[in-house]
Tab-separated table of C-alpha atoms in Angstrom:
chain	number	residue	atom	x	y	z
A	1	MET	CA	-249.265	-58.179	-2.066
A	2	THR	CA	-245.295	-58.091	-1.755
A	3	TYR	CA	-242.325	-60.417	-1.727
A	4	ALA	CA	-241.649	-60.539	1.779
A	5	HIS	CA	-245.307	-61.513	2.531
A	6	PHE	CA	-245.451	-64.250	-0.085
A	7	PRO	CA	-241.437	-64.153	-0.770
A	8	PHE	CA	-240.923	-68.242	-3.497
A	9	TYR	CA	-242.205	-66.120	-5.579
A	10	ALA	CA	-240.117	-63.930	-6.149
A	11	ILE	CA	-238.322	-67.586	-7.819
A	12	GLY	CA	-241.842	-68.352	-9.706
A	13	PHE	CA	-243.928	-70.219	-7.217
A	14	ARG	CA	-245.929	-69.934	-4.799
A	15	ALA	CA	-244.609	-71.903	-2.031
A	16	ASN	CA	-242.253	-74.051	-1.145
A	17	PRO	CA	-242.767	-77.207	-4.151
A	18	PHE	CA	-241.161	-79.517	-1.661
A	19	GLN	CA	-242.657	-78.460	1.733
A	20	VAL	CA	-245.123	-80.720	4.083
A	21	LEU	CA	-249.053	-80.784	2.200
A	22	THR	CA	-252.114	-81.238	3.420
A	23	ASP	CA	-254.291	-85.127	2.168
A	24	GLU	CA	-255.712	-83.540	-0.762
A	25	GLU	CA	-252.426	-81.588	-2.449
A	26	TRP	CA	-250.522	-85.947	-2.193
A	27	VAL	CA	-253.966	-86.370	-3.493
A	28	GLU	CA	-252.959	-83.892	-7.065
A	29	VAL	CA	-249.165	-84.675	-7.141
A	30	ALA	CA	-249.291	-88.256	-6.795
A	31	VAL	CA	-248.106	-90.134	-8.936
A	32	ILE	CA	-248.964	-94.014	-9.586
A	33	PRO	CA	-248.183	-96.211	-12.072
A	34	SER	CA	-250.275	-97.410	-14.639
A	35	SER	CA	-250.060	-101.200	-14.117
A	36	LEU	CA	-251.502	-100.224	-10.533
A	37	GLN	CA	-253.690	-97.147	-11.332
A	38	LYS	CA	-255.825	-100.088	-13.634
A	39	MET	CA	-256.125	-102.367	-10.908
A	40	ILE	CA	-256.439	-99.796	-7.528
A	41	GLY	CA	-259.950	-98.621	-10.493
A	42	GLN	CA	-261.326	-102.710	-10.973
A	43	THR	CA	-264.004	-102.924	-8.424
A	44	THR	CA	-262.630	-106.503	-7.153
A	45	GLY	CA	-259.397	-107.714	-5.704
A	46	HIS	CA	-256.994	-107.805	-2.727
A	47	ILE	CA	-253.730	-105.548	-3.386
A	48	GLN	CA	-251.239	-105.151	-0.545
A	49	LEU	CA	-248.744	-102.225	-1.109
A	50	VAL	CA	-245.250	-103.414	0.973
A	51	GLY	CA	-242.140	-101.373	0.399
A	52	ALA	CA	-240.058	-99.246	3.229
A	53	MET	CA	-240.846	-96.427	4.831
A	54	GLY	CA	-240.757	-92.886	2.721
A	55	HIS	CA	-241.690	-95.202	-0.571
A	56	GLY	CA	-244.440	-93.877	-1.319
A	57	LYS	CA	-247.268	-96.021	-0.039
A	58	SER	CA	-249.392	-93.621	2.115
A	59	THR	CA	-249.330	-91.289	-1.065
A	60	THR	CA	-250.276	-94.058	-3.028
A	61	LEU	CA	-253.161	-95.025	-0.815
A	62	LEU	CA	-254.494	-91.620	-0.363
A	63	ALA	CA	-254.707	-91.299	-4.384
A	64	ALA	CA	-256.602	-94.376	-4.347
A	65	ARG	CA	-258.920	-94.003	-2.380
A	66	VAL	CA	-260.132	-91.090	-4.688
A	67	ARG	CA	-260.030	-92.317	-7.721
A	68	MET	CA	-261.941	-95.354	-6.193
A	69	VAL	CA	-264.402	-92.688	-5.105
A	70	ALA	CA	-263.809	-91.490	-8.401
A	71	SER	CA	-265.228	-93.882	-9.857
A	72	GLY	CA	-268.478	-94.320	-7.762
A	73	GLN	CA	-266.912	-97.046	-5.215
A	74	ALA	CA	-267.930	-96.058	-1.604
A	75	VAL	CA	-264.674	-96.873	0.461
A	76	GLU	CA	-263.419	-96.240	3.433
A	77	LEU	CA	-259.224	-95.346	4.708
A	78	GLU	CA	-258.039	-95.486	8.182
A	79	TYR	CA	-254.817	-95.066	8.763
A	80	ILE	CA	-253.232	-97.217	11.727
A	81	PRO	CA	-250.953	-94.794	13.894
A	82	ARG	CA	-248.195	-96.177	16.717
A	83	GLY	CA	-249.467	-97.145	19.741
A	84	GLN	CA	-253.084	-98.702	18.056
A	85	HIS	CA	-253.277	-102.377	16.771
A	86	ARG	CA	-257.257	-102.617	16.157
A	87	LEU	CA	-259.174	-101.572	13.185
A	88	THR	CA	-262.064	-98.645	14.843
A	89	THR	CA	-263.561	-98.690	11.377
A	90	ARG	CA	-267.096	-100.850	11.586
A	91	LEU	CA	-266.422	-103.802	9.299
A	92	GLU	CA	-269.920	-104.361	8.953
A	93	ASP	CA	-270.259	-101.144	8.024
A	94	VAL	CA	-267.871	-101.471	4.060
A	95	SER	CA	-267.396	-103.104	1.348
A	96	ALA	CA	-264.225	-101.319	0.659
A	97	LEU	CA	-262.144	-100.781	2.980
A	98	ILE	CA	-258.157	-98.282	2.634
A	99	LEU	CA	-255.482	-99.333	5.304
A	100	ASP	CA	-252.453	-97.191	6.038
A	101	GLU	CA	-249.643	-99.186	8.981
A	102	ALA	CA	-251.695	-102.685	7.926
A	103	GLN	CA	-248.764	-104.409	9.941
A	104	ARG	CA	-249.864	-102.600	13.333
A	105	LEU	CA	-252.536	-104.394	14.451
A	106	TRP	CA	-252.436	-107.338	16.516
A	107	PRO	CA	-252.299	-111.242	14.926
A	108	TRP	CA	-256.360	-111.753	16.142
A	109	GLU	CA	-257.279	-108.175	14.947
A	110	TRP	CA	-255.770	-109.751	11.026
A	111	TRP	CA	-257.660	-112.908	11.665
A	112	ARG	CA	-261.274	-110.957	11.845
A	113	LEU	CA	-260.090	-108.445	8.854
A	114	LEU	CA	-259.382	-111.474	6.841
A	115	ARG	CA	-262.784	-113.793	7.762
A	116	TRP	CA	-264.382	-109.714	6.715
A	117	ALA	CA	-262.398	-110.207	3.020
A	118	LYS	CA	-263.184	-113.496	1.820
A	119	LYS	CA	-266.302	-112.426	1.691
A	120	PRO	CA	-266.704	-111.769	-2.258
A	121	GLU	CA	-267.953	-108.050	-1.576
A	122	HIS	CA	-265.584	-106.590	0.284
A	123	ARG	CA	-262.073	-105.695	-1.108
A	124	LEU	CA	-259.240	-105.023	1.208
A	125	ILE	CA	-256.240	-102.295	-0.520
A	126	PHE	CA	-253.948	-102.378	2.446
A	127	SER	CA	-250.239	-100.775	3.719
A	128	SER	CA	-247.551	-103.348	5.071
A	129	HIS	CA	-243.857	-103.214	5.978
A	130	VAL	CA	-244.225	-106.734	6.412
A	131	ASP	CA	-245.590	-109.052	3.824
A	132	MET	CA	-249.293	-111.040	4.188
A	133	ARG	CA	-249.237	-112.731	1.051
A	134	LEU	CA	-248.814	-116.393	4.358
A	135	ALA	CA	-251.721	-114.862	5.361
A	136	PHE	CA	-254.007	-114.940	2.200
A	137	GLN	CA	-252.808	-118.318	1.640
A	138	LEU	CA	-253.528	-120.289	4.995
A	139	ILE	CA	-257.625	-119.434	4.071
A	140	ARG	CA	-256.892	-119.837	0.756
A	141	LEU	CA	-257.676	-116.014	-0.186
A	142	LYS	CA	-256.086	-114.416	-2.744
A	143	LEU	CA	-254.282	-111.326	-2.915
A	144	THR	CA	-251.641	-109.129	-4.686
A	145	THR	CA	-248.506	-107.460	-4.385
A	146	CYS	CA	-246.745	-104.283	-5.076
A	147	PRO	CA	-243.436	-103.314	-4.161
A	148	LEU	CA	-243.623	-99.750	-4.327
A	149	ASP	CA	-240.629	-98.794	-6.414
A	150	TYR	CA	-241.159	-95.081	-7.666
A	151	SER	CA	-236.970	-94.691	-8.876
A	152	VAL	CA	-238.520	-95.708	-12.313
A	153	CYS	CA	-240.297	-92.539	-12.103
A	154	LEU	CA	-238.041	-90.182	-10.025
A	155	ALA	CA	-238.086	-87.708	-12.480
A	156	GLU	CA	-241.653	-87.664	-13.257
A	157	ILE	CA	-242.409	-87.314	-10.042
A	158	LEU	CA	-240.604	-84.096	-8.620
A	159	GLN	CA	-241.349	-82.341	-11.691
A	160	HIS	CA	-244.723	-82.686	-10.902
A	161	ARG	CA	-244.393	-81.607	-7.776
A	162	LEU	CA	-242.456	-78.392	-9.666
A	163	ALA	CA	-244.953	-77.828	-11.473
A	164	TYR	CA	-247.546	-77.889	-9.500
A	165	PHE	CA	-246.785	-74.813	-7.194
A	166	ALA	CA	-245.085	-73.284	-9.627
A	167	LEU	CA	-246.647	-69.414	-10.702
A	168	GLU	CA	-246.232	-70.660	-14.902
A	169	ASP	CA	-246.080	-73.859	-17.499
A	170	PRO	CA	-243.490	-74.671	-17.917
A	171	PRO	CA	-241.508	-74.495	-13.758
A	172	PRO	CA	-239.376	-71.682	-13.650
A	173	ILE	CA	-237.044	-73.846	-11.964
A	174	THR	CA	-236.290	-77.715	-13.275
A	175	LEU	CA	-233.860	-80.939	-12.269
A	176	ALA	CA	-230.916	-81.377	-14.562
A	177	PRO	CA	-230.805	-85.376	-15.980
A	178	ASP	CA	-227.379	-85.539	-12.970
A	179	ALA	CA	-229.709	-83.465	-10.862
A	180	ILE	CA	-231.606	-86.473	-10.779
A	181	ALA	CA	-228.651	-89.331	-11.038
A	182	TYR	CA	-227.290	-87.639	-7.580
A	183	LEU	CA	-230.795	-87.663	-5.784
A	184	GLU	CA	-231.249	-91.719	-7.178
A	185	ASP	CA	-227.632	-92.793	-5.987
A	186	SER	CA	-228.379	-91.005	-2.733
A	187	TYR	CA	-231.339	-90.965	-1.901
A	188	GLY	CA	-232.454	-94.624	-4.037
A	189	ALA	CA	-236.253	-95.178	-3.897
A	190	ASN	CA	-236.734	-93.023	-0.905
A	191	LEU	CA	-239.354	-90.200	-1.743
A	192	ARG	CA	-239.463	-88.732	1.923
A	193	ALA	CA	-235.507	-88.255	2.452
A	194	ILE	CA	-235.363	-86.328	-1.302
A	195	GLN	CA	-238.008	-84.181	-0.496
A	196	TYR	CA	-237.106	-83.768	2.346
A	197	PHE	CA	-233.265	-83.003	1.297
A	198	LEU	CA	-234.823	-80.955	-1.512
A	199	TYR	CA	-236.784	-78.733	0.450
A	200	GLU	CA	-233.634	-78.036	2.130
A	201	VAL	CA	-232.191	-77.001	-1.676
A	202	PHE	CA	-235.430	-74.463	-2.145
A	203	GLN	CA	-235.188	-72.823	1.106
A	204	ARG	CA	-231.662	-72.067	-0.427
A	205	PHE	CA	-234.062	-70.212	-2.598
A	206	PRO	CA	-231.914	-70.734	-6.713
A	207	SER	CA	-231.450	-68.758	-8.952
A	208	CYS	CA	-234.069	-69.645	-12.470
A	209	GLY	CA	-232.735	-72.783	-14.498
A	210	ALA	CA	-231.856	-76.033	-14.054
A	211	LEU	CA	-230.575	-77.457	-11.178
A	212	THR	CA	-227.758	-79.674	-11.188
A	213	ALA	CA	-225.996	-82.556	-8.961
A	214	ASP	CA	-222.779	-79.726	-8.270
A	215	GLY	CA	-225.656	-77.588	-7.127
A	216	LEU	CA	-227.148	-80.440	-5.050
A	217	CYS	CA	-223.890	-81.274	-3.358
A	218	ALA	CA	-223.140	-78.313	-2.568
A	219	VAL	CA	-226.620	-78.106	-0.957
A	220	ALA	CA	-225.527	-81.342	1.276
A	221	ASN	CA	-222.173	-80.158	2.074
A	222	ASP	CA	-223.610	-76.779	3.436
A	223	LEU	CA	-226.767	-78.896	5.303
A	224	GLN	CA	-223.356	-81.782	6.793
A	225	ALA	CA	-221.568	-78.783	7.248
A	226	THR	CA	-224.548	-77.261	9.901
A	227	LYS	CA	-225.521	-80.809	12.165
C-alpha cells in the first residue's frame, strides 16, 4: 500500500470526506433531528419535507427508509427524476411509500396518490419544493409538514462526515468554530454547496489540526481566482 494509490491516507483519511457518496454511505452519515426521527419511527401519519435544493431532503428520505425497514415496516422509495410526471410504483402493491421530488408529478397523478393515501392502512412520506398542504386539506387528510433546516446541527453533520472517513478516532482534521460560522455565513443551510466547497478544500490536502475561517477563506479566494 502506498500513498500514491491512497493519497488521503497521508492526512489520515481513506478518501476525500466530502466526495460523492453512494446511497448506502449517505444513510451512514445522515444526521436526522430527533423530532423527525420520532415521527418517522411511527407506523402511521403522512409527512411532507419541504426545503430548497441542497437542504438535505433526499438524504433524509434515504435514511427514513432504512429506519422504517429496520423497524419492520414494508416501504418503497421512488425518486421522481426531471421529465417524469407519473409514478412507476404500483400503488396497489405498497402500504407505505416514500417519494423524492414529488412536486414533479402531474396534478391528476397527485389526485390518484391522494386517494391511495386516504386509506388508513397507507402511509406517504415525501419531499417537495411545493407545499402540498392545501391538497391534503381539500380531502380532509392530515399531513405533518417538516421544513428542513439543518443549519442548527451543521457542526454535528460535518464532524460525522469527517469521522466516517477518518482512519483514526478522533479525526486528524477538524473544523474550528469560526470555520463553521464562515460556512453558515457563506452558504446558509445549503448542505450541498457546503459539501462541494469542502471537497475542494480537502483536494488541497490540508495539514492536520483545525481548519479555520481564514484557511477556508483562502481556498474560496483561490477558487474564485481560477474561474
